Amino acid sequence: MRMLLSNYAWYELLGPLTLAAAVMLSFWYVRTIIKSPHYHTTKTQTSYFFTAVALFYLAQGSPFDIIAEDYLVSALILQLSIMAFIVVPFFILSLPKAYLNIFFWRHKRARVAAFMFKHPWPLAIIFNGLITVYLIPSVFNVVSGNVLLQFIYEVAIVLFAFLTWWVIIQPSDEVAEHSYFMRVAYVFFTTLFLMPIGIFLLVLQDPVYTTYTGVAGELIPALTAVYDQQAAGGLLKFVQITCYSIALFHLLKKWGLQEEENEGKVDEDTRVVQGVVIKLNDRNRRKSRKKR
């Protein structure tokens, strides 16, 4: 591996552009979020952000990026999985709710985002569809053969990953407010959407990604082109299922706590008559107010 990497210049190994982007993101977060008197940032949120930045650089700027681009399709899929299923949700979790509320309240362009978040299922279909189509061999060989096209495609995947994770995490109620039931169902079905392409890669017995077929075994001799493809499918499903399982656990936990807090509560639209819970309609509600 060392001999192979020695053929690359230092700037290719270190990824200065990615490093600069990571530094600029860190500077923005410290100056805009942490040092601002308007927002309260917890240690957990700070750790989420810097973990996301560190993973972003390691995946996109370190020598691992060269391995992903030139040697192993499994490394490329792991790189994409880290960005879409770990970096994106960590970044969302790092943002204080007060900052998000102010952002969406002041910027009129955020209304477009609000419209999208209120219709979450197309976002999940597009996000998973982009990954599935990307891994179809005929599409993958065309996209990976063009640097600009691959960059645009991967940016689109990360963008829709952001929108999909936003629906799951729901860090701000200013944009959309979905029930825990809907979000749990959302996680469940988005987990299933990538199942076909993952199984396809695991059972495939012929090398189909021509970009990596010619260099198969150069980095790891025992890792043939077929094994590399199977590893790609396994890594994709492992990262996806692990991250979604954690999200599902937290959603169910918060849902349970919410149900415990609401147990026994009666709002203005509810009356209890001899132990029977009655929901008032608009007409009964007006009559109740007149009696008062």
Coordinates of C-alpha atoms in Angstrom, one line a residue:
M1 CA 0.0 0.0 0.0
R2 CA 2.8 2.4 0.9
M3 CA 4.4 1.9 -2.5
L4 CA 1.2 2.6 -4.3
L5 CA 0.5 5.7 -2.4
S6 CA 4.1 6.9 -2.9
N7 CA 3.1 7.6 -6.5
Y8 CA 0.9 10.5 -5.5
A9 CA 1.9 14.1 -4.7
W10 CA 1.6 15.4 -1.1
Y11 CA -1.4 17.6 -2.0
E12 CA -3.3 14.5 -3.4
L13 CA -2.7 12.6 -0.1
L14 CA -3.6 15.5 2.2
G15 CA -6.5 17.0 0.3
P16 CA -5.8 20.7 1.0
L17 CA -9.2 21.8 -0.4
T18 CA -11.1 19.4 1.8
L19 CA -8.9 20.5 4.8
A20 CA -9.6 24.1 4.0
A21 CA -13.4 23.4 3.9
A22 CA -13.2 21.6 7.2
V23 CA -11.3 24.5 8.8
M24 CA -13.8 27.1 7.4
L25 CA -16.7 25.1 8.7
S26 CA -15.1 24.8 12.2
F27 CA -14.4 28.6 12.2
W28 CA -18.0 29.3 11.2
Y29 CA -19.4 27.1 13.9
V30 CA -17.2 28.5 16.7
R31 CA -17.8 32.1 15.7
T32 CA -21.5 31.9 14.8
I33 CA -22.8 29.2 17.2
I34 CA -20.5 28.6 20.1
K35 CA -19.4 32.2 20.8
S36 CA -22.8 33.7 20.1
P37 CA -24.7 34.9 23.2
H38 CA -28.0 34.0 21.6
Y39 CA -27.5 30.3 21.4
H40 CA -26.9 27.7 24.0
T41 CA -24.7 24.9 22.7
T42 CA -24.2 21.8 24.7
K43 CA -21.0 19.7 24.9
T44 CA -22.9 16.9 23.0
Q45 CA -23.7 19.2 20.1
T46 CA -20.2 20.5 19.9
S47 CA -18.9 16.9 19.9
Y48 CA -21.4 16.0 17.2
F49 CA -20.1 18.9 15.0
F50 CA -16.4 18.2 15.3
T51 CA -16.9 14.5 14.9
A52 CA -18.8 15.3 11.6
V53 CA -16.0 17.6 10.4
A54 CA -13.3 15.0 11.3
L55 CA -15.1 12.2 9.5
F56 CA -15.7 14.6 6.5
Y57 CA -12.0 15.2 6.2
L58 CA -11.0 11.6 6.8
A59 CA -13.5 10.4 4.1
Q60 CA -12.9 13.1 1.5
G61 CA -9.4 14.5 2.1
S62 CA -7.1 11.8 3.5
P63 CA -5.4 9.0 1.6
F64 CA -8.6 7.1 2.0
D65 CA -10.1 9.3 -0.7
I66 CA -7.4 8.0 -3.1
I67 CA -8.2 4.4 -2.3
A68 CA -11.9 5.1 -2.8
E69 CA -11.3 6.8 -6.2
D70 CA -8.6 4.6 -7.7
Y71 CA -8.6 1.2 -6.1
L72 CA -11.6 -0.1 -4.2
V73 CA -15.3 0.3 -4.9
S74 CA -16.0 -0.9 -1.4
A75 CA -14.0 2.1 -0.1
L76 CA -16.0 4.4 -2.4
I77 CA -19.3 3.1 -1.0
L78 CA -18.0 3.3 2.6
Q79 CA -17.0 6.9 1.8
L80 CA -20.5 7.7 0.5
S81 CA -22.1 5.9 3.4
I82 CA -20.1 7.8 6.0
M83 CA -21.1 11.1 4.4
A84 CA -24.8 10.3 3.9
F85 CA -25.5 8.3 7.1
I86 CA -23.1 9.7 9.7
V87 CA -21.7 13.1 8.8
V88 CA -25.1 14.6 7.8
P89 CA -27.1 13.6 10.9
F90 CA -24.2 14.6 13.2
F91 CA -24.1 18.0 11.5
I92 CA -27.9 18.4 11.9
L93 CA -27.7 17.4 15.6
S94 CA -25.0 19.9 16.3
L95 CA -27.2 22.9 15.4
P96 CA -29.0 24.6 18.3
K97 CA -32.8 24.8 18.0
A98 CA -32.7 28.5 18.6
Y99 CA -30.4 29.1 15.6
L100 CA -32.6 27.0 13.3
N101 CA -35.7 28.8 14.4
I102 CA -34.2 32.2 13.7
F103 CA -32.8 31.0 10.4
F104 CA -36.1 29.8 9.1
W105 CA -38.0 32.8 10.5
R106 CA -35.8 35.4 8.8
H107 CA -35.1 33.9 5.4
K108 CA -38.0 33.8 3.0
R109 CA -36.2 31.3 0.8
A110 CA -36.6 28.8 3.7
R111 CA -40.3 28.5 2.7
V112 CA -39.2 26.2 -0.2
A113 CA -37.5 24.0 2.4
A114 CA -40.6 24.1 4.6
F115 CA -42.7 22.9 1.6
M116 CA -40.3 20.0 1.0
F117 CA -40.2 19.0 4.6
K118 CA -44.0 18.9 4.8
H119 CA -44.0 16.3 2.0
P120 CA -41.2 13.9 3.2
W121 CA -41.9 10.7 1.3
P122 CA -40.7 12.0 -2.1
L123 CA -37.5 13.0 -0.4
A124 CA -36.9 9.5 0.9
I125 CA -37.7 8.0 -2.5
I126 CA -35.3 10.4 -4.4
F127 CA -32.5 9.9 -1.8
N128 CA -32.7 6.1 -2.0
G129 CA -33.3 6.2 -5.7
L130 CA -30.2 8.2 -6.3
I131 CA -28.1 5.7 -4.4
T132 CA -29.7 2.7 -6.1
V133 CA -29.4 4.2 -9.6
Y134 CA -25.8 5.2 -8.9
L135 CA -24.9 1.5 -8.1
I136 CA -26.4 0.2 -11.2
P137 CA -23.3 -1.0 -13.2
S138 CA -24.1 0.8 -16.4
V139 CA -24.8 4.1 -14.6
F140 CA -21.9 3.7 -12.2
N141 CA -19.3 3.2 -15.0
V142 CA -20.5 6.3 -16.8
V143 CA -20.7 8.5 -13.7
S144 CA -17.3 7.3 -12.2
G145 CA -15.6 7.9 -15.6
N146 CA -16.3 11.7 -15.4
V147 CA -14.9 13.6 -12.4
L148 CA -17.4 16.5 -12.7
L149 CA -20.4 14.3 -13.2
Q150 CA -19.4 12.1 -10.2
F151 CA -18.9 15.2 -8.0
I152 CA -22.4 16.6 -8.9
Y153 CA -24.0 13.2 -8.4
E154 CA -22.4 12.7 -4.9
V155 CA -23.4 16.3 -3.9
A156 CA -27.0 15.5 -4.9
I157 CA -26.9 12.3 -2.8
V158 CA -25.6 14.2 0.3
L159 CA -28.1 17.0 -0.3
F160 CA -31.1 14.6 -0.3
A161 CA -29.5 12.8 2.6
F162 CA -29.6 16.1 4.5
L163 CA -33.3 16.5 3.7
T164 CA -34.2 12.9 4.6
W165 CA -32.3 13.1 7.9
W166 CA -33.9 16.4 8.7
V167 CA -37.4 14.7 8.6
I168 CA -36.1 11.9 10.9
I169 CA -34.4 14.2 13.4
Q170 CA -36.8 17.2 13.1
P171 CA -34.5 19.6 14.9
S172 CA -36.9 22.5 14.5
D173 CA -40.7 22.7 14.5
E174 CA -40.6 26.0 12.4
V175 CA -40.3 24.0 9.2
A176 CA -42.5 20.9 9.7
E177 CA -43.9 19.0 12.6
H178 CA -44.3 15.3 12.1
S179 CA -45.6 12.8 14.6
Y180 CA -43.3 10.2 16.1
F181 CA -45.4 7.5 14.4
M182 CA -44.8 9.0 11.0
R183 CA -41.1 9.4 11.7
V184 CA -40.7 5.8 12.9
A185 CA -42.5 4.6 9.8
Y186 CA -40.3 6.8 7.7
V187 CA -37.1 5.2 9.1
F188 CA -38.5 1.7 8.7
F189 CA -39.4 2.2 5.0
T190 CA -36.2 4.1 4.1
T191 CA -34.3 1.1 5.5
L192 CA -36.2 -1.2 3.1
F193 CA -35.7 1.0 0.1
L194 CA -32.0 0.2 -0.2
M195 CA -32.4 -3.5 0.4
P196 CA -32.6 -4.6 -3.3
I197 CA -29.4 -3.0 -4.4
G198 CA -27.6 -4.2 -1.3
I199 CA -28.7 -7.8 -2.0
F200 CA -27.8 -7.4 -5.7
L201 CA -24.2 -6.5 -4.8
L202 CA -23.9 -9.3 -2.2
V203 CA -25.0 -12.1 -4.6
L204 CA -23.3 -10.8 -7.7
Q205 CA -20.7 -13.3 -9.0
D206 CA -19.2 -11.3 -11.9
P207 CA -17.2 -8.1 -11.8
V208 CA -19.4 -5.3 -13.2
Y209 CA -17.6 -2.1 -12.2
T210 CA -15.1 -1.7 -15.0
T211 CA -13.4 1.3 -13.3
Y212 CA -12.1 -0.9 -10.5
T213 CA -11.8 -4.3 -12.3
G214 CA -8.4 -3.5 -13.8
V215 CA -6.9 -2.6 -10.4
A216 CA -8.5 -5.4 -8.4
G217 CA -6.0 -7.0 -6.0
E218 CA -3.4 -4.2 -6.3
L219 CA -4.1 -2.8 -2.9
I220 CA -5.2 -6.0 -1.1
P221 CA -4.3 -9.1 -3.1
A222 CA -6.9 -11.3 -1.5
L223 CA -9.7 -8.8 -2.4
T224 CA -10.8 -9.7 -5.9
A225 CA -13.2 -7.5 -7.9
V226 CA -16.1 -9.7 -6.9
Y227 CA -15.2 -9.7 -3.3
D228 CA -14.8 -5.9 -3.5
Q229 CA -18.3 -5.5 -4.9
Q230 CA -19.7 -7.8 -2.2
A231 CA -17.9 -5.9 0.5
A232 CA -19.4 -2.7 -0.9
G233 CA -22.9 -4.1 -0.6
G234 CA -22.2 -5.3 2.9
L235 CA -20.7 -2.0 4.1
L236 CA -23.6 0.0 2.6
K237 CA -26.2 -2.1 4.4
F238 CA -24.2 -2.3 7.6
V239 CA -23.7 1.5 7.9
Q240 CA -27.3 2.2 6.9
I241 CA -29.0 -0.3 9.2
T242 CA -26.8 0.6 12.1
C243 CA -27.5 4.4 11.8
Y244 CA -31.2 3.9 11.2
S245 CA -31.4 1.5 14.1
I246 CA -29.9 4.1 16.4
A247 CA -32.3 6.7 15.1
L248 CA -35.2 4.3 15.5
F249 CA -34.2 3.6 19.1
H250 CA -34.1 7.3 20.0
L251 CA -37.4 8.0 18.3
L252 CA -39.1 5.2 20.1
K253 CA -37.6 6.3 23.4
K254 CA -38.7 9.9 23.0
W255 CA -42.1 8.7 21.8
G256 CA -42.5 6.6 25.0
L257 CA -41.5 9.6 27.2
Q258 CA -44.0 11.8 25.4
E259 CA -46.8 9.3 25.9
E260 CA -45.9 9.1 29.6
E261 CA -46.0 12.9 30.0
N262 CA -49.3 13.2 28.2
E263 CA -51.0 10.4 30.1
G264 CA -53.9 11.7 32.1
K265 CA -53.8 15.2 30.5
V266 CA -56.9 16.8 29.2
D267 CA -56.8 19.7 26.8
E268 CA -59.4 22.3 26.0
D269 CA -61.0 20.2 23.3
T270 CA -61.5 17.2 25.6
R271 CA -64.0 16.5 28.3
V272 CA -64.2 13.6 30.7
V273 CA -67.8 12.6 31.7
Q274 CA -68.1 9.7 34.1
G275 CA -64.8 8.3 33.1
V276 CA -65.6 8.6 29.3
V277 CA -63.3 10.8 27.2
I278 CA -65.2 13.0 24.8
K279 CA -63.6 15.0 22.0
L280 CA -65.5 18.3 21.2
N281 CA -66.2 19.4 17.7
D282 CA -66.4 23.0 16.7
R283 CA -70.1 23.4 17.5
N284 CA -69.8 21.8 21.0
R285 CA -66.7 23.9 21.7
R286 CA -68.6 27.1 21.0
K287 CA -71.5 26.1 23.3
S288 CA -69.0 25.3 26.0
R289 CA -67.5 28.7 25.7
K290 CA -70.9 30.4 25.8
K291 CA -71.7 28.6 29.1
R292 CA -68.6 30.0 30.6

